[in-house]
PDB file of C-alpha atoms and ligand atoms in Angstrom:
ATOM      1  CA  UNK A   1      41.695  79.366  18.526  1.00  0.00           C
ATOM      2  CA  UNK A   2      44.645  79.550  20.891  1.00  0.00           C
ATOM      3  CA  UNK A   3      44.072  77.180  23.748  1.00  0.00           C
ATOM      4  CA  UNK A   4      45.850  76.714  27.097  1.00  0.00           C
ATOM      5  CA  UNK A   5      49.315  75.788  25.643  1.00  0.00           C
ATOM      6  CA  UNK A   6      49.283  78.550  23.184  1.00  0.00           C
ATOM      7  CA  UNK A   7      48.233  81.161  25.710  1.00  0.00           C
ATOM      8  CA  UNK A   8      50.800  79.856  28.231  1.00  0.00           C
ATOM      9  CA  UNK A   9      53.480  80.247  25.513  1.00  0.00           C
ATOM     10  CA  UNK A  10      52.440  83.811  24.844  1.00  0.00           C
ATOM     11  CA  UNK A  11      52.487  84.624  28.595  1.00  0.00           C
ATOM     12  CA  UNK A  12      55.945  83.061  29.006  1.00  0.00           C
ATOM     13  CA  UNK A  13      57.356  85.093  26.102  1.00  0.00           C
ATOM     14  CA  UNK A  14      55.762  88.324  27.223  1.00  0.00           C
ATOM     15  CA  UNK A  15      56.499  88.153  30.964  1.00  0.00           C
ATOM     16  CA  UNK A  16      60.299  88.823  31.039  1.00  0.00           C
ATOM     17  CA  UNK A  17      59.939  91.602  28.581  1.00  0.00           C
ATOM     18  CA  UNK A  18      56.993  93.434  30.032  1.00  0.00           C
ATOM     19  CA  UNK A  19      57.382  93.212  33.844  1.00  0.00           C
ATOM     20  CA  UNK A  20      58.054  96.637  35.418  1.00  0.00           C
ATOM     21  CA  UNK A  21      57.426  98.436  32.084  1.00  0.00           C
ATOM     22  CA  UNK A  22      55.362 101.587  32.319  1.00  0.00           C
ATOM     23  CA  UNK A  23      52.402 102.267  30.015  1.00  0.00           C
ATOM     24  CA  UNK A  24      53.212 105.638  28.470  1.00  0.00           C
ATOM     25  CA  UNK A  25      50.144 105.870  26.282  1.00  0.00           C
ATOM     26  CA  UNK A  26      47.761 103.819  24.201  1.00  0.00           C
ATOM     27  CA  UNK A  27      45.996 104.036  20.875  1.00  0.00           C
ATOM     28  CA  UNK A  28      42.642 102.415  20.474  1.00  0.00           C
ATOM     29  CA  UNK A  29      42.057 101.998  16.751  1.00  0.00           C
ATOM     30  CA  UNK A  30      38.975  99.788  17.124  1.00  0.00           C
ATOM     31  CA  UNK A  31      36.942 100.718  20.260  1.00  0.00           C
ATOM     32  CA  UNK A  32      34.870  97.577  20.390  1.00  0.00           C
ATOM     33  CA  UNK A  33      37.968  95.556  21.321  1.00  0.00           C
ATOM     34  CA  UNK A  34      38.104  97.361  24.653  1.00  0.00           C
ATOM     35  CA  UNK A  35      35.499  96.235  27.257  1.00  0.00           C
ATOM     36  CA  UNK A  36      35.274  98.280  30.363  1.00  0.00           C
ATOM     37  CA  UNK A  37      32.625  99.389  32.856  1.00  0.00           C
ATOM     38  CA  UNK A  38      34.247 101.406  35.585  1.00  0.00           C
ATOM     39  CA  UNK A  39      37.702 102.270  34.303  1.00  0.00           C
ATOM     40  CA  UNK A  40      38.435 104.702  31.516  1.00  0.00           C
ATOM     41  CA  UNK A  41      41.293 103.542  29.211  1.00  0.00           C
ATOM     42  CA  UNK A  42      43.209 106.794  29.978  1.00  0.00           C
ATOM     43  CA  UNK A  43      43.447 105.615  33.582  1.00  0.00           C
ATOM     44  CA  UNK A  44      46.007 103.011  32.374  1.00  0.00           C
ATOM     45  CA  UNK A  45      48.538 105.729  31.380  1.00  0.00           C
ATOM     46  CA  UNK A  46      51.438 105.934  33.851  1.00  0.00           C
ATOM     47  CA  UNK A  47      50.745 102.524  35.373  1.00  0.00           C
ATOM     48  CA  UNK A  48      53.374  99.808  35.627  1.00  0.00           C
ATOM     49  CA  UNK A  49      52.846  96.200  34.588  1.00  0.00           C
ATOM     50  CA  UNK A  50      53.509  94.244  37.820  1.00  0.00           C
ATOM     51  CA  UNK A  51      52.457  90.700  36.786  1.00  0.00           C
ATOM     52  CA  UNK A  52      51.328  88.681  33.843  1.00  0.00           C
ATOM     53  CA  UNK A  53      49.575  85.380  34.326  1.00  0.00           C
ATOM     54  CA  UNK A  54      47.117  83.073  32.741  1.00  0.00           C
ATOM     55  CA  UNK A  55      43.836  81.500  33.691  1.00  0.00           C
ATOM     56  CA  UNK A  56      42.564  79.018  31.132  1.00  0.00           C
ATOM     57  CA  UNK A  57      42.712  80.895  27.843  1.00  0.00           C
ATOM     58  CA  UNK A  58      42.744  84.325  29.493  1.00  0.00           C
ATOM     59  CA  UNK A  59      45.877  86.442  29.718  1.00  0.00           C
ATOM     60  CA  UNK A  60      45.815  88.682  32.861  1.00  0.00           C
ATOM     61  CA  UNK A  61      48.114  91.731  33.084  1.00  0.00           C
ATOM     62  CA  UNK A  62      48.110  93.146  36.564  1.00  0.00           C
ATOM     63  CA  UNK A  63      48.817  96.904  36.773  1.00  0.00           C
ATOM     64  CA  UNK A  64      50.123  99.036  39.644  1.00  0.00           C
ATOM     65  CA  UNK A  65      46.866 100.852  40.471  1.00  0.00           C
ATOM     66  CA  UNK A  66      44.749  97.873  41.583  1.00  0.00           C
ATOM     67  CA  UNK A  67      43.454  97.042  38.155  1.00  0.00           C
ATOM     68  CA  UNK A  68      44.201  94.587  35.353  1.00  0.00           C
ATOM     69  CA  UNK A  69      43.734  93.763  31.723  1.00  0.00           C
ATOM     70  CA  UNK A  70      42.096  90.536  30.936  1.00  0.00           C
ATOM     71  CA  UNK A  71      42.860  89.673  27.345  1.00  0.00           C
ATOM     72  CA  UNK A  72      41.008  86.921  25.390  1.00  0.00           C
ATOM     73  CA  UNK A  73      42.298  86.148  21.917  1.00  0.00           C
ATOM     74  CA  UNK A  74      39.186  84.166  20.891  1.00  0.00           C
ATOM     75  CA  UNK A  75      39.573  82.933  17.257  1.00  0.00           C
ATOM     76  CA  UNK A  76      42.353  85.026  15.721  1.00  0.00           C
ATOM     77  CA  UNK A  77      43.601  87.461  18.324  1.00  0.00           C
ATOM     78  CA  UNK A  78      47.402  88.024  18.554  1.00  0.00           C
ATOM     79  CA  UNK A  79      49.476  89.970  21.033  1.00  0.00           C
ATOM     80  CA  UNK A  80      52.707  91.159  19.446  1.00  0.00           C
ATOM     81  CA  UNK A  81      55.614  92.828  21.003  1.00  0.00           C
ATOM     82  CA  UNK A  82      57.258  95.232  18.553  1.00  0.00           C
ATOM     83  CA  UNK A  83      59.887  97.889  18.578  1.00  0.00           C
ATOM     84  CA  UNK A  84      58.772 101.436  17.849  1.00  0.00           C
ATOM     85  CA  UNK A  85      59.026 101.905  14.046  1.00  0.00           C
ATOM     86  CA  UNK A  86      58.218  98.235  13.160  1.00  0.00           C
ATOM     87  CA  UNK A  87      55.605  98.071  10.402  1.00  0.00           C
ATOM     88  CA  UNK A  88      52.088  98.152  11.896  1.00  0.00           C
ATOM     89  CA  UNK A  89      50.309  95.173  10.340  1.00  0.00           C
ATOM     90  CA  UNK A  90      46.717  95.410   9.002  1.00  0.00           C
ATOM     91  CA  UNK A  91      44.176  94.383  11.663  1.00  0.00           C
ATOM     92  CA  UNK A  92      46.211  95.995  14.521  1.00  0.00           C
ATOM     93  CA  UNK A  93      43.441  97.422  16.773  1.00  0.00           C
ATOM     94  CA  UNK A  94      45.112  98.503  19.973  1.00  0.00           C
ATOM     95  CA  UNK A  95      48.660  99.682  20.689  1.00  0.00           C
ATOM     96  CA  UNK A  96      50.191 100.102  24.109  1.00  0.00           C
ATOM     97  CA  UNK A  97      53.303 102.321  24.147  1.00  0.00           C
ATOM     98  CA  UNK A  98      55.827 101.125  26.733  1.00  0.00           C
ATOM     99  CA  UNK A  99      59.298 101.830  27.940  1.00  0.00           C
ATOM    100  CA  UNK A 100      59.278 105.509  27.008  1.00  0.00           C
ATOM    101  CA  UNK A 101      57.913 104.639  23.546  1.00  0.00           C
ATOM    102  CA  UNK A 102      60.677 102.225  22.528  1.00  0.00           C
ATOM    103  CA  UNK A 103      58.448  99.180  22.883  1.00  0.00           C
ATOM    104  CA  UNK A 104      54.938  98.567  21.599  1.00  0.00           C
ATOM    105  CA  UNK A 105      52.496  95.854  22.626  1.00  0.00           C
ATOM    106  CA  UNK A 106      50.026  95.496  19.784  1.00  0.00           C
ATOM    107  CA  UNK A 107      46.695  93.663  19.748  1.00  0.00           C
ATOM    108  CA  UNK A 108      45.852  92.370  16.305  1.00  0.00           C
ATOM    109  CA  UNK A 109      42.739  90.400  15.353  1.00  0.00           C
ATOM    110  CA  UNK A 110      41.427  89.523  11.898  1.00  0.00           C
ATOM    111  CA  UNK A 111      38.042  88.186  12.950  1.00  0.00           C
ATOM    112  CA  UNK A 112      37.648  90.733  15.833  1.00  0.00           C
ATOM    113  CA  UNK A 113      36.022  88.300  18.312  1.00  0.00           C
ATOM    114  CA  UNK A 114      38.775  88.803  20.935  1.00  0.00           C
ATOM    115  CA  UNK A 115      38.776  91.583  23.516  1.00  0.00           C
ATOM    116  CA  UNK A 116      40.733  93.407  26.141  1.00  0.00           C
ATOM    117  CA  UNK A 117      38.749  93.938  29.343  1.00  0.00           C
ATOM    118  CA  UNK A 118      39.874  96.617  31.780  1.00  0.00           C
ATOM    119  CA  UNK A 119      38.930  95.516  35.303  1.00  0.00           C
ATOM    120  CA  UNK A 120      39.513  96.557  38.868  1.00  0.00           C
ATOM    121  CA  UNK A 121      41.051  93.699  40.879  1.00  0.00           C
ATOM    122  CA  UNK A 122      37.760  93.338  42.733  1.00  0.00           C
ATOM    123  CA  UNK A 123      35.928  92.874  39.438  1.00  0.00           C
ATOM    124  CA  UNK A 124      38.412  90.260  38.334  1.00  0.00           C
ATOM    125  CA  UNK A 125      38.055  88.456  41.673  1.00  0.00           C
ATOM    126  CA  UNK A 126      34.345  88.494  41.319  1.00  0.00           C
ATOM    127  CA  UNK A 127      34.508  86.981  37.762  1.00  0.00           C
ATOM    128  CA  UNK A 128      36.659  84.102  39.082  1.00  0.00           C
ATOM    129  CA  UNK A 129      34.580  83.400  42.129  1.00  0.00           C
ATOM    130  CA  UNK A 130      31.293  83.700  40.320  1.00  0.00           C
ATOM    131  CA  UNK A 131      31.955  80.463  38.457  1.00  0.00           C
ATOM    132  CA  UNK A 132      32.016  82.080  35.111  1.00  0.00           C
ATOM    133  CA  UNK A 133      35.535  80.640  34.813  1.00  0.00           C
ATOM    134  CA  UNK A 134      36.207  77.127  35.905  1.00  0.00           C
ATOM    135  CA  UNK A 135      39.526  75.974  37.402  1.00  0.00           C
ATOM    136  CA  UNK A 136      42.523  75.912  35.115  1.00  0.00           C
ATOM    137  CA  UNK A 137      43.056  72.568  33.283  1.00  0.00           C
ATOM    138  CA  UNK A 138      46.733  72.557  34.159  1.00  0.00           C
ATOM    139  CA  UNK A 139      46.279  73.403  37.777  1.00  0.00           C
ATOM    140  CA  UNK A 140      43.340  71.275  38.907  1.00  0.00           C
ATOM    141  CA  UNK A 141      44.215  68.432  41.235  1.00  0.00           C
ATOM    142  CA  UNK A 142      42.954  64.894  40.580  1.00  0.00           C
ATOM    143  CA  UNK A 143      40.596  64.861  43.604  1.00  0.00           C
ATOM    144  CA  UNK A 144      39.108  68.177  42.567  1.00  0.00           C
ATOM    145  CA  UNK A 145      38.727  66.940  38.989  1.00  0.00           C
ATOM    146  CA  UNK A 146      37.157  63.641  40.076  1.00  0.00           C
ATOM    147  CA  UNK A 147      34.695  65.470  42.429  1.00  0.00           C
ATOM    148  CA  UNK A 148      33.700  67.883  39.606  1.00  0.00           C
ATOM    149  CA  UNK A 149      33.221  65.141  37.006  1.00  0.00           C
ATOM    150  CA  UNK A 150      31.168  62.990  39.344  1.00  0.00           C
ATOM    151  CA  UNK A 151      28.363  65.674  39.420  1.00  0.00           C
ATOM    152  CA  UNK A 152      28.108  65.677  35.592  1.00  0.00           C
ATOM    153  CA  UNK A 153      26.000  63.736  33.138  1.00  0.00           C
ATOM    154  CA  UNK A 154      26.948  65.579  29.973  1.00  0.00           C
ATOM    155  CA  UNK A 155      28.984  64.112  27.111  1.00  0.00           C
ATOM    156  CA  UNK A 156      32.681  64.519  27.915  1.00  0.00           C
ATOM    157  CA  UNK A 157      33.481  66.421  24.776  1.00  0.00           C
ATOM    158  CA  UNK A 158      31.030  69.214  25.569  1.00  0.00           C
ATOM    159  CA  UNK A 159      31.892  69.165  29.229  1.00  0.00           C
ATOM    160  CA  UNK A 160      35.587  69.603  28.752  1.00  0.00           C
ATOM    161  CA  UNK A 161      35.055  72.402  26.267  1.00  0.00           C
ATOM    162  CA  UNK A 162      32.830  74.313  28.790  1.00  0.00           C
ATOM    163  CA  UNK A 163      35.027  77.076  30.168  1.00  0.00           C
ATOM    164  CA  UNK A 164      32.742  77.530  33.240  1.00  0.00           C
ATOM    165  CA  UNK A 165      33.438  73.844  34.110  1.00  0.00           C
ATOM    166  CA  UNK A 166      37.191  73.775  33.319  1.00  0.00           C
ATOM    167  CA  UNK A 167      39.297  76.662  31.735  1.00  0.00           C
ATOM    168  CA  UNK A 168      41.764  76.244  29.039  1.00  0.00           C
ATOM    169  CA  UNK A 169      40.785  73.444  26.698  1.00  0.00           C
ATOM    170  CA  UNK A 170      39.433  73.840  23.197  1.00  0.00           C
ATOM    171  CA  UNK A 171      38.661  71.566  20.283  1.00  0.00           C
ATOM    172  CA  UNK A 172      42.236  70.491  19.582  1.00  0.00           C
ATOM    173  CA  UNK A 173      43.301  69.412  23.025  1.00  0.00           C
ATOM    174  CA  UNK A 174      39.973  67.886  24.094  1.00  0.00           C
ATOM    175  CA  UNK A 175      40.182  65.519  21.086  1.00  0.00           C
ATOM    176  CA  UNK A 176      43.820  64.722  21.789  1.00  0.00           C
ATOM    177  CA  UNK A 177      43.239  64.141  25.508  1.00  0.00           C
ATOM    178  CA  UNK A 178      40.170  61.876  24.969  1.00  0.00           C
ATOM    179  CA  UNK A 179      42.068  59.812  22.382  1.00  0.00           C
ATOM    180  CA  UNK A 180      45.050  59.339  24.640  1.00  0.00           C
ATOM    181  CA  UNK A 181      42.711  58.377  27.586  1.00  0.00           C
ATOM    182  CA  UNK A 182      40.786  55.909  25.275  1.00  0.00           C
ATOM    183  CA  UNK A 183      37.419  57.611  26.035  1.00  0.00           C
ATOM    184  CA  UNK A 184      34.738  58.114  23.524  1.00  0.00           C
ATOM    185  CA  UNK A 185      33.808  61.800  23.136  1.00  0.00           C
ATOM    186  CA  UNK A 186      30.129  61.030  23.672  1.00  0.00           C
ATOM    187  CA  UNK A 187      30.673  59.032  26.773  1.00  0.00           C
ATOM    188  CA  UNK A 188      29.526  60.549  30.054  1.00  0.00           C
ATOM    189  CA  UNK A 189      31.452  60.746  33.321  1.00  0.00           C
ATOM    190  CA  UNK A 190      28.747  58.495  34.918  1.00  0.00           C
ATOM    191  CA  UNK A 191      30.064  55.582  32.871  1.00  0.00           C
ATOM    192  CA  UNK A 192      33.666  56.059  33.868  1.00  0.00           C
ATOM    193  CA  UNK A 193      35.519  54.249  36.686  1.00  0.00           C
ATOM    194  CA  UNK A 194      37.734  56.213  39.002  1.00  0.00           C
ATOM    195  CA  UNK A 195      40.675  54.625  37.251  1.00  0.00           C
ATOM    196  CA  UNK A 196      39.532  55.956  33.865  1.00  0.00           C
ATOM    197  CA  UNK A 197      38.998  59.477  35.369  1.00  0.00           C
ATOM    198  CA  UNK A 198      42.552  59.197  36.818  1.00  0.00           C
ATOM    199  CA  UNK A 199      43.889  58.371  33.386  1.00  0.00           C
ATOM    200  CA  UNK A 200      41.942  61.203  31.823  1.00  0.00           C
ATOM    201  CA  UNK A 201      43.457  63.724  34.340  1.00  0.00           C
ATOM    202  CA  UNK A 202      46.936  62.286  33.851  1.00  0.00           C
ATOM    203  CA  UNK A 203      46.732  62.463  30.012  1.00  0.00           C
ATOM    204  CA  UNK A 204      45.372  65.986  30.197  1.00  0.00           C
ATOM    205  CA  UNK A 205      48.407  67.147  32.196  1.00  0.00           C
ATOM    206  CA  UNK A 206      50.838  65.253  30.045  1.00  0.00           C
ATOM    207  CA  UNK A 207      49.488  66.545  26.713  1.00  0.00           C
ATOM    208  CA  UNK A 208      49.261  70.150  27.931  1.00  0.00           C
ATOM    209  CA  UNK A 209      52.818  70.077  29.248  1.00  0.00           C
ATOM    210  CA  UNK A 210      54.185  68.443  26.056  1.00  0.00           C
ATOM    211  CA  UNK A 211      52.326  71.049  23.951  1.00  0.00           C
ATOM    212  CA  UNK A 212      53.769  73.893  26.086  1.00  0.00           C
ATOM    213  CA  UNK A 213      57.272  72.444  25.589  1.00  0.00           C
ATOM    214  CA  UNK A 214      56.758  72.696  21.803  1.00  0.00           C
ATOM    215  CA  UNK A 215      55.215  76.225  22.153  1.00  0.00           C
ATOM    216  CA  UNK A 216      51.721  75.155  21.247  1.00  0.00           C
ATOM    217  CA  UNK A 217      50.009  74.114  18.027  1.00  0.00           C
ATOM    218  CA  UNK A 218      50.047  76.444  15.029  1.00  0.00           C
ATOM    219  CA  UNK A 219      46.806  75.896  13.197  1.00  0.00           C
ATOM    220  CA  UNK A 220      45.169  78.838  11.462  1.00  0.00           C
ATOM    221  CA  UNK A 221      47.125  81.981  12.352  1.00  0.00           C
ATOM    222  CA  UNK A 222      48.524  81.272  15.795  1.00  0.00           C
ATOM    223  CA  UNK A 223      51.966  82.748  16.567  1.00  0.00           C
ATOM    224  CA  UNK A 224      53.471  83.816  19.906  1.00  0.00           C
ATOM    225  CA  UNK A 225      54.352  87.302  21.005  1.00  0.00           C
ATOM    226  CA  UNK A 226      57.660  87.208  19.000  1.00  0.00           C
ATOM    227  CA  UNK A 227      55.875  86.061  15.861  1.00  0.00           C
ATOM    228  CA  UNK A 228      57.068  82.442  16.222  1.00  0.00           C
ATOM    229  CA  UNK A 229      54.962  79.378  15.330  1.00  0.00           C
ATOM    230  CA  UNK A 230      54.390  76.389  17.715  1.00  0.00           C
ATOM    231  CA  UNK A 231      55.393  72.856  16.761  1.00  0.00           C
ATOM    232  CA  UNK A 232      52.927  70.658  18.629  1.00  0.00           C
ATOM    233  CA  UNK A 233      50.670  70.318  15.476  1.00  0.00           C
ATOM    234  CA  UNK A 234      53.039  67.565  14.157  1.00  0.00           C
ATOM    235  CA  UNK A 235      52.334  65.541  17.378  1.00  0.00           C
ATOM    236  CA  UNK A 236      48.502  65.534  16.944  1.00  0.00           C
ATOM    237  CA  UNK A 237      47.117  62.024  17.037  1.00  0.00           C
ATOM    238  CA  UNK A 238      43.561  62.784  15.960  1.00  0.00           C
ATOM    239  CA  UNK A 239      42.871  66.490  15.461  1.00  0.00           C
ATOM    240  CA  UNK A 240      42.863  67.227  11.745  1.00  0.00           C
ATOM    241  CA  UNK A 241      43.512  63.558  10.879  1.00  0.00           C
ATOM    242  CA  UNK A 242      39.950  62.226  10.075  1.00  0.00           C
ATOM    243  CA  UNK A 243      40.153  59.368   7.593  1.00  0.00           C
ATOM    244  CA  UNK A 244      43.856  58.671   8.316  1.00  0.00           C
ATOM    245  CA  UNK A 245      44.910  55.591  10.347  1.00  0.00           C
ATOM    246  CA  UNK A 246      45.080  55.816  14.145  1.00  0.00           C
ATOM    247  CA  UNK A 247      48.764  55.866  15.126  1.00  0.00           C
ATOM    248  CA  UNK A 248      48.053  53.423  17.939  1.00  0.00           C
ATOM    249  CA  UNK A 249      45.851  50.789  16.201  1.00  0.00           C
ATOM    250  CA  UNK A 250      45.674  51.532  12.516  1.00  0.00           C
ATOM    251  CA  UNK A 251      41.887  51.951  12.474  1.00  0.00           C
ATOM    252  CA  UNK A 252      40.702  54.822  10.231  1.00  0.00           C
ATOM    253  CA  UNK A 253      39.904  57.860  12.399  1.00  0.00           C
ATOM    254  CA  UNK A 254      36.342  59.157  12.221  1.00  0.00           C
ATOM    255  CA  UNK A 255      34.899  62.716  12.390  1.00  0.00           C
ATOM    256  CA  UNK A 256      31.528  63.293  14.032  1.00  0.00           C
ATOM    257  CA  UNK A 257      29.709  66.267  15.497  1.00  0.00           C
ATOM    258  CA  UNK A 258      29.288  66.446  19.261  1.00  0.00           C
ATOM    259  CA  UNK A 259      27.211  69.313  20.499  1.00  0.00           C
ATOM    260  CA  UNK A 260      27.852  71.096  17.200  1.00  0.00           C
ATOM    261  CA  UNK A 261      31.654  70.703  17.338  1.00  0.00           C
ATOM    262  CA  UNK A 262      33.660  68.707  14.777  1.00  0.00           C
ATOM    263  CA  UNK A 263      35.251  65.827  16.726  1.00  0.00           C
ATOM    264  CA  UNK A 264      37.892  63.341  15.611  1.00  0.00           C
ATOM    265  CA  UNK A 265      38.276  60.091  17.344  1.00  0.00           C
ATOM    266  CA  UNK A 266      39.314  56.433  16.842  1.00  0.00           C
ATOM    267  CA  UNK A 267      36.355  54.110  16.823  1.00  0.00           C
ATOM    268  CA  UNK A 268      38.567  51.192  18.050  1.00  0.00           C
ATOM    269  CA  UNK A 269      40.636  52.899  20.790  1.00  0.00           C
ATOM    270  CA  UNK A 270      37.640  55.002  22.037  1.00  0.00           C
ATOM    271  CA  UNK A 271      34.610  52.748  22.331  1.00  0.00           C
ATOM    272  CA  UNK A 272      31.330  53.561  23.984  1.00  0.00           C
ATOM    273  CA  UNK A 273      30.232  51.204  26.750  1.00  0.00           C
ATOM    274  CA  UNK A 274      27.740  48.533  25.619  1.00  0.00           C
ATOM    275  CA  UNK A 275      24.289  49.410  26.981  1.00  0.00           C
ATOM    276  CA  UNK A 276      21.989  46.978  28.705  1.00  0.00           C
TER     277      UNK A 276
HETATM  278 ZN1   ZN B   1      43.062  53.536  17.529  1.00  0.00          ZN
END
């Protein structure tokens, strides 16, 4: 699933090419991809794209008539920018016609778990303030992160994956961040010192920035809006490396399940505190 660095890469590649472009029309080939309560898809026609941003794993395209598209790629969603006449790939479900039909923004999704939500700006504001989306993992300050963690007793792996707690992280980056911070995935914030939480926050920022620099991790079918793969997968220290030696200490990495999610960690670098 694309996580924060991959979604950020997509936003950065789309932004310069989509700003100020007018939606001339759209084709919805698979209606279930479009989620909307109050706005009919036809209302989008004639509107101009005035901003593209990201919150966690969500891509938000703001349009000229006080509404926006919130796009979530989930497992296998892709947003591709094509020229008119380019081959339409199988599993393309929605096409936006832009720039007098010369440019096409296509939503493609093999597993069909992703969606495009059409929202008024008020509805989008409500979603953000209603705590269904936690603060962005790249934006959150250390004091805010510390204060949030101090209220929690859950295992860190499940906590950091919870998008209502913190937006943007998924299985790959949570495992990488916990490894670099030397924290066991089943440890709870209650057992962490302020210094350890500071290290966790710092590693989170560093790893996300480094991954954005390399345009994300291409595992499964991730590509950016120009069809390019990321390169951060070669930097992974733990994700996908169970059984291989830890690059920091040489101990064989282990894979366990934490709250139902496969989790790779180093039993030496990431130890649980001794109870008692
Ligand atoms: Zn190690």
